[in-house]
XYZ file of C-alpha atoms in Angstrom:
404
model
C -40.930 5.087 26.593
C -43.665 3.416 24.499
C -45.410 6.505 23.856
C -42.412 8.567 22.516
C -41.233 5.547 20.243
C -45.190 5.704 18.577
C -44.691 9.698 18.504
C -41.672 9.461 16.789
C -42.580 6.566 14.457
C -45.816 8.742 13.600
C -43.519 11.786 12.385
C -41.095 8.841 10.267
C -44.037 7.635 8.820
C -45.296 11.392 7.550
C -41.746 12.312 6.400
C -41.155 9.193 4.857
C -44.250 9.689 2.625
C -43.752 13.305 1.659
C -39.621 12.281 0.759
C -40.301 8.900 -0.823
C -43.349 10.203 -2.953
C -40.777 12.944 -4.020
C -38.369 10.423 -4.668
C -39.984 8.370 -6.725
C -39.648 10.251 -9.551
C -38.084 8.854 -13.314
C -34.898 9.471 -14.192
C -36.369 11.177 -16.836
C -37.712 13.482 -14.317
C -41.959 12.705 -14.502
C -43.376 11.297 -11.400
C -45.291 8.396 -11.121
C -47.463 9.766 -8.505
C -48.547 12.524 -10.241
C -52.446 13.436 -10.368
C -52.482 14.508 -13.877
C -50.537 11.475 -14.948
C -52.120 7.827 -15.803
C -51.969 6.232 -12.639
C -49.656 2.852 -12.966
C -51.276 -0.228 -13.056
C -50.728 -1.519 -9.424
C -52.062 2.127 -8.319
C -55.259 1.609 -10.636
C -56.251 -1.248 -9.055
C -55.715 -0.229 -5.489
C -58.874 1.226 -4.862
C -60.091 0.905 -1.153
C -57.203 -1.730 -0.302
C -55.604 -1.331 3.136
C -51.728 -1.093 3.805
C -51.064 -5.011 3.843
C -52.870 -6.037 0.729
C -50.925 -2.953 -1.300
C -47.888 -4.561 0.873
C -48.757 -7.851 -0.879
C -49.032 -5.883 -4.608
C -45.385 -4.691 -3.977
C -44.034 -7.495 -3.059
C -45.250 -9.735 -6.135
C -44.602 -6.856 -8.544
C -40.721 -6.467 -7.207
C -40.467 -10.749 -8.108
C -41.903 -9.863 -11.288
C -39.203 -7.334 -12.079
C -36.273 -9.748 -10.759
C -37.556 -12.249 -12.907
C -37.816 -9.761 -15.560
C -34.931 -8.071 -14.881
C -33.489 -5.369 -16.938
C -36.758 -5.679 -19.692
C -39.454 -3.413 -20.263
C -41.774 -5.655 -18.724
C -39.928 -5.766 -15.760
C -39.132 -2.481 -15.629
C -42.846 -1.851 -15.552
C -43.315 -4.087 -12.653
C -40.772 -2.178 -10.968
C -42.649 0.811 -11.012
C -45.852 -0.967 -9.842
C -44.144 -2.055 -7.002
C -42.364 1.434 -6.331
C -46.350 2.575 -6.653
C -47.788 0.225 -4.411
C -44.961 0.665 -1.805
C -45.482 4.591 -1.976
C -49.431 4.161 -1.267
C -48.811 1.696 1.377
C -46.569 4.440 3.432
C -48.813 7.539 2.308
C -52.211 5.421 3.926
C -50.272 4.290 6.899
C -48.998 7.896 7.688
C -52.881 8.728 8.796
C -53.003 5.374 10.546
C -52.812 5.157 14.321
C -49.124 4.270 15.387
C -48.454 0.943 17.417
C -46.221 -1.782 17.187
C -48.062 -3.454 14.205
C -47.319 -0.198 12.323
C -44.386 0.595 13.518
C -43.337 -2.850 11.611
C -45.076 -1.506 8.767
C -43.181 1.298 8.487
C -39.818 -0.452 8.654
C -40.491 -3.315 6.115
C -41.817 -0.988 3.566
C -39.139 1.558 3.694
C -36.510 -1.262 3.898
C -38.763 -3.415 0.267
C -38.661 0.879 -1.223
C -35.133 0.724 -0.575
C -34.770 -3.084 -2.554
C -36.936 -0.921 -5.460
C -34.203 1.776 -5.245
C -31.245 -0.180 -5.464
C -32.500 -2.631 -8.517
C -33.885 0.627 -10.986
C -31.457 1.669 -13.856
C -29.424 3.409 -13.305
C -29.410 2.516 -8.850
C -30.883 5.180 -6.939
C -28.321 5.364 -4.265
C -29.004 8.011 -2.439
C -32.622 7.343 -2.379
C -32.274 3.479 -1.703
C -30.310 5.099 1.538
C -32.645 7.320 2.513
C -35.461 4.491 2.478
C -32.907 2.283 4.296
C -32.337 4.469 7.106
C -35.801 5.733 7.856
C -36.349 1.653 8.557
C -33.734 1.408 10.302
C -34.749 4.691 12.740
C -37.487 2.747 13.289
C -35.941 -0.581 13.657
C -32.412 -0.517 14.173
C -31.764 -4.348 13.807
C -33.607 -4.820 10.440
C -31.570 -6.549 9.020
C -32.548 -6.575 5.030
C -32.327 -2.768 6.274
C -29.339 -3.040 7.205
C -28.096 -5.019 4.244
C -29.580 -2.441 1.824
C -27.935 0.189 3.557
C -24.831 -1.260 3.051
C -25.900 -2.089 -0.620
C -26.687 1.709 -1.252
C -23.376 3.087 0.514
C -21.295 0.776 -1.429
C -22.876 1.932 -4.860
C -21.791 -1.343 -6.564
C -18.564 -1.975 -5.409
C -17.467 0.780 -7.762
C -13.531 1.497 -8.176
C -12.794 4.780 -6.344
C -15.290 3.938 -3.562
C -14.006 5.717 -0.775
C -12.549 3.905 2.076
C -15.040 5.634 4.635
C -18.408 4.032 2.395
C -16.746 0.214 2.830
C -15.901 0.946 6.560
C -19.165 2.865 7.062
C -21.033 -0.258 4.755
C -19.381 -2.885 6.762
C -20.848 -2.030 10.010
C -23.859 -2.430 8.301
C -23.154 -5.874 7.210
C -21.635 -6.897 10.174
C -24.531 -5.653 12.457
C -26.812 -7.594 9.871
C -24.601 -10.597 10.383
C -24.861 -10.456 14.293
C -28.516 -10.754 14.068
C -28.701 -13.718 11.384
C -25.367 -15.395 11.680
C -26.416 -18.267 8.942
C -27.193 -15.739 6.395
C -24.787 -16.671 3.768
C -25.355 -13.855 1.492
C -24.683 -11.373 4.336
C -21.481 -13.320 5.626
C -19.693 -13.113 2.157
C -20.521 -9.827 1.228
C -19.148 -8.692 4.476
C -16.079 -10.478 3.786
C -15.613 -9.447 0.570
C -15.373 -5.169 1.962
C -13.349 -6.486 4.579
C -10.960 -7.942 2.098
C -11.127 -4.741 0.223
C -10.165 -2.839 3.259
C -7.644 -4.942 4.317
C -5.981 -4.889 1.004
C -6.031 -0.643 0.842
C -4.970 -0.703 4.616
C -1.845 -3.364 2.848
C -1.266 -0.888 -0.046
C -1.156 2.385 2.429
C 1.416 0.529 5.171
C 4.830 1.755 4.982
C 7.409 -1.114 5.777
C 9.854 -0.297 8.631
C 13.179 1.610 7.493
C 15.024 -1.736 7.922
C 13.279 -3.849 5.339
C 13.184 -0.856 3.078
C 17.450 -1.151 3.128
C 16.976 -4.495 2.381
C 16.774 -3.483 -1.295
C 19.068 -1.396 -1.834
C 21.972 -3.310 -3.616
C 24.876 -4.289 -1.512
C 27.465 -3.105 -3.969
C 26.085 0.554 -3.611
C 26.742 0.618 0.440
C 30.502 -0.488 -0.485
C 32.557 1.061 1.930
C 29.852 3.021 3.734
C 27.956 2.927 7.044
C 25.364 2.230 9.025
C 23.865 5.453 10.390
C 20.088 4.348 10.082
C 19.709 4.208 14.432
C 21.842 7.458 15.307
C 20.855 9.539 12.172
C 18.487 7.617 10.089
C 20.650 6.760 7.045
C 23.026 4.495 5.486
C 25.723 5.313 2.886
C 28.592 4.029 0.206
C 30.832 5.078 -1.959
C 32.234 4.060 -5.168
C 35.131 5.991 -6.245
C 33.372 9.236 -7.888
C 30.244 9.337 -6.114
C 28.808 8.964 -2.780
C 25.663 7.480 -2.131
C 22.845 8.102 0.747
C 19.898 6.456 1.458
C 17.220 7.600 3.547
C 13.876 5.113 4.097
C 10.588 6.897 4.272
C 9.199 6.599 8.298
C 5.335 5.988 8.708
C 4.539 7.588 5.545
C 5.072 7.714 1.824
C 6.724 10.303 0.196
C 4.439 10.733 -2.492
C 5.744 13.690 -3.945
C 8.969 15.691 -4.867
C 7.728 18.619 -2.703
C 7.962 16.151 0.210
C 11.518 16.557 -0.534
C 14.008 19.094 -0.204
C 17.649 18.576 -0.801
C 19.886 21.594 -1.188
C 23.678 20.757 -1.483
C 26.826 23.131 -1.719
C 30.323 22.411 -2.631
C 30.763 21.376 0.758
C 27.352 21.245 2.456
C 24.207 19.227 2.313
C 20.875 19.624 3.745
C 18.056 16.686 3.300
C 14.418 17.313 4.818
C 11.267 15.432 4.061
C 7.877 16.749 5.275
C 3.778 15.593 5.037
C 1.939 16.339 2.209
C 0.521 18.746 4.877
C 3.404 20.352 4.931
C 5.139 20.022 8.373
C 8.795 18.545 8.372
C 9.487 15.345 10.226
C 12.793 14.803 9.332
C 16.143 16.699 8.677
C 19.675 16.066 8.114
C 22.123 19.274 7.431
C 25.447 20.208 8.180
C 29.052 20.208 6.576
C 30.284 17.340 4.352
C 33.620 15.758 5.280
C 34.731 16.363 1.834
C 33.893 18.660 -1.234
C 31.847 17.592 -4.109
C 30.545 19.105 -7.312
C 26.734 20.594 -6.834
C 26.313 20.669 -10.912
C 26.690 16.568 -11.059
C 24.680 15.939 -7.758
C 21.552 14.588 -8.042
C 18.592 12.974 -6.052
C 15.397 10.492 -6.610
C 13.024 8.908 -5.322
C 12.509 4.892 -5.260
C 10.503 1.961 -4.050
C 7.506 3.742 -5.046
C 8.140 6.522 -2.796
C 9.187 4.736 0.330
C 13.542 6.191 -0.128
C 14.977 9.249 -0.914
C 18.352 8.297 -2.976
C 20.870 11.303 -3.607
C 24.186 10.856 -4.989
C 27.022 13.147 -4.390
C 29.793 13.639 -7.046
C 33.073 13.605 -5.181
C 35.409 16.111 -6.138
C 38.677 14.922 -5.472
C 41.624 17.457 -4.654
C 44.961 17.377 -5.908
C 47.538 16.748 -4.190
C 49.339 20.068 -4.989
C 45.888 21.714 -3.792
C 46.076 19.618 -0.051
C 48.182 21.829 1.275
C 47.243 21.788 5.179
C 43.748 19.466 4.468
C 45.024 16.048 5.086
C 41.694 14.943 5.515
C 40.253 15.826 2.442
C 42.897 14.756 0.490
C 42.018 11.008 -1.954
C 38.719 9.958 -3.127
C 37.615 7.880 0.063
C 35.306 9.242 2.383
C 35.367 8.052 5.927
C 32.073 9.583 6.683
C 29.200 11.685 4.781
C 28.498 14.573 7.452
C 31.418 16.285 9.815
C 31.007 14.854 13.386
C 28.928 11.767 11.690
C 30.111 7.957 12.615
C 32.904 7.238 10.326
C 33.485 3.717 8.703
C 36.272 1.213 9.106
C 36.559 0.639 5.276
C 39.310 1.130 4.089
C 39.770 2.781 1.203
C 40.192 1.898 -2.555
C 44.485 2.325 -2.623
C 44.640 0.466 0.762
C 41.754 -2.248 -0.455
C 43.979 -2.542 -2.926
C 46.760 -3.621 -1.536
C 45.636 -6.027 0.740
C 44.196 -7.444 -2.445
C 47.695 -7.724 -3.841
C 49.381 -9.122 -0.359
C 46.074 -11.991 -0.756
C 47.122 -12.596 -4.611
C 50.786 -12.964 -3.252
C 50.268 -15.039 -0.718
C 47.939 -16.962 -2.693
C 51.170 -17.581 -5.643
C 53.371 -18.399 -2.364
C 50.638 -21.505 -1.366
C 50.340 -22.433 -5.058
C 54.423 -22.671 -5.156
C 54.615 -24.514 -1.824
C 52.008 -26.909 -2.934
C 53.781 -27.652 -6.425
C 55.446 -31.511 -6.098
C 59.007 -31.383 -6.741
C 60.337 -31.508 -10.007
C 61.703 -34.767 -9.850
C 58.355 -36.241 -8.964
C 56.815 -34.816 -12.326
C 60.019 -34.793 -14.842
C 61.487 -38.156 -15.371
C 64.603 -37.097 -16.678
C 64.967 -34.772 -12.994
C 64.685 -38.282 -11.393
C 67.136 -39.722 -13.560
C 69.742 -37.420 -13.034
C 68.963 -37.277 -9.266
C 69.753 -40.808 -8.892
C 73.050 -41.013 -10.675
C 74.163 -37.770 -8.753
C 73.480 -40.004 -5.480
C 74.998 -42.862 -6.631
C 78.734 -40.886 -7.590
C 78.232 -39.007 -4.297
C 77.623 -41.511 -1.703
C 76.901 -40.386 2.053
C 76.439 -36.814 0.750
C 72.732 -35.620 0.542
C 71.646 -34.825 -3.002
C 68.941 -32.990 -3.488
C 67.117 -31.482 -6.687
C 66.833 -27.543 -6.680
C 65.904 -24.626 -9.490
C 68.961 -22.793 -10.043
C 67.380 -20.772 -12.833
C 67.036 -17.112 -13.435
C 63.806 -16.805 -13.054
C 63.590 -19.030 -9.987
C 65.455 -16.043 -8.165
């Protein structure tokens, strides 16, 4: 087992020098490592030194360039340390593999990838492909790991894809496993998580009840219910009719997720994926006839209901002839053979709101004192008629016109 772990590091260490020494070239396109360019100035003064001490260059030239960040200077140091790092991995390639170098080969990939990641602009793909060679070597390296991360996640950019923070915060969660105190990991890993959670948020589709719940009350006036048996609700006002139809699982992001074909006395609603397969359908005959020209449909709640409105076209009475039920405005259901409603409709709403008014003048006049409790002059005349009349009972009553 030993053995083919130093075989294999051997043949990371040679690839990692041919592809990082290739990598390492200027945005500009000239390479650092070239022979017929001026070596840099950590490269000049290598000379004889082993892997470590060119180790040690890197690492003081990459605190030069964070201290010099985003200067000349500092980019300078950047490329000594790039340099250095480069040499390191070329001399250890001929070096005989153990677990000493084995280490090697992981730290210096993982410091190439830090050199990657802090050039401008980032070398992502590069700062990657250093990453994961340290990581082949060492799987629970964990500024490996955290560089990874750093390089899928390209900056937090907007339009990162939702695989890169997934795929980044395994990364930073396996980092966090092996140093649970590191602060720096723990917050960046709860930052992508946040970000996840709030795409997963923005991509859940509420269930078709809550979706009803904002669909204004006055519009399901003397409708239905249909959402469990057919996956709708409806109203009516006294030209149009109107049906609702929540989104289930999925957005409808689209009008081609949408077709709605209605004749004079038909309708047919289907919504499909964005794939294109249908997952919902409701067709048939309408209980009534309506005019196609002044139908219409929409979608709302950014995409989560389909809204179509049917414009009722009311018969005649001289035209009813034989269709009882179609005669009047109200509709007691949308679809023939559809649950009907117990509404009743606007002429007989109508008149129970006249009876109520009625009923409500009755109370009023029942509740009225007597006249001779309000009028003084009534109360007068009430007691002189009692005193001429005794023994009879006198009482005070409206013998008007309009009292009758």
């Amino acid at each position: 087992r030993i053995g083919s772990r130093v075989a294999f590091a051997k043949v990371l260490v040679e690839f990692g020098a041919g592809a990082m020494d290739s990598a390492s070239s200027s945005a500009d396109g000239s390479d650092l490592c070239k022979e017929n360019q001026e070596p840099s100035t950590a490269v000049a003064k290598s000379g004889g030194k082993n892997v470590e001490e060119l180790k040690l260059d890197g690492n003081i030239a990459f605190k030069k360039a964070q201290m010099l960040n985003k200067t000349t200077a500092g980019k300078q140091y950047l490329g000594d340390a790039k340099a250095a790092y480069i040499e390191a991995i070329t001399k250890l390639s001929s070096h005989e593999v153990n677990e000493q170098s084995m280490e090697l080969v992981s730290t210096l990939h993982s410091n190439l990838a830090a050199v990657f990641l802090m050039e401008v602009p980032p070398k992502w793909r590069e700062a990657g492909a250093a990453a994961e060679i340290a990581l082949a070597v060492e799987p629970k390296h964990v500024k490996a790991l955290f560089r990874r991360a750093q390089a899928t996640l390209e900056d937090n950019r907007e339009g990162l894809p939702e695989a890169n923070l997934r795929k980044a915060l395994i990364d930073l969660d396996a980092a966090r496993e092996v140093e649970p105190g590191n602060a720096r990991i723990s917050q960046e890993a709860e930052r992508v998580r946040r970000r996840i959670e709030k795409m997963e948020d923005a991509r859940k589709v509420p269930t078709p009840e809550e979706i009803l719940r904002k669909v204004p009350e006055v519009l399901l006036d003397r409708g239905a219910d249909c959402l469990a048996s057919h996956g709708y609700v409806w109203g009516q006002t006294d030209t149009t009719v109107h049906i609702y139809v929540p989104a289930r699982g999925l957005k409808l992001n689209k009008v081609s997720d949408v077709a709605v074909e209605v004749g004079s006395r038909s309708l047919r609603l289907a919504l499909s994926d964005s794939d294109g397969p249908l997952h919902f359908e409701l067709t048939g005959k309408l209980q009534k006839p309506v005019r196609p020209d002044d139908c219409s449909w929409q979608l709302e709640e950014d995409g989560l209901l389909l809204h179509a409105e049917l414009a009722k076209r009311v018969i005649a009475d001289d035209e009813a002839e034989g269709l009882d039920d179609e005669r009047g405005e109200h509709w007691s259901c949308v679809w023939q053979g559809h649950p009907e409603t117990r509404a009743p409709s606007a002429k007989e709403r109508e008149k129970v709101q006249e009876m109520a008014r009625a009923a409500n003048r009755a109370e009023a006049e029942e509740k009225k004192p007597p006249e001779e409790e309000t009028n003084p002059k009534a109360a007068e005349a009430l007691r002189r008629m009692r005193e001429m009349c005794p023994g009879v009972n006198v009482e005070w009553g409206n013998t008007s016109v309009g009292a009758w």
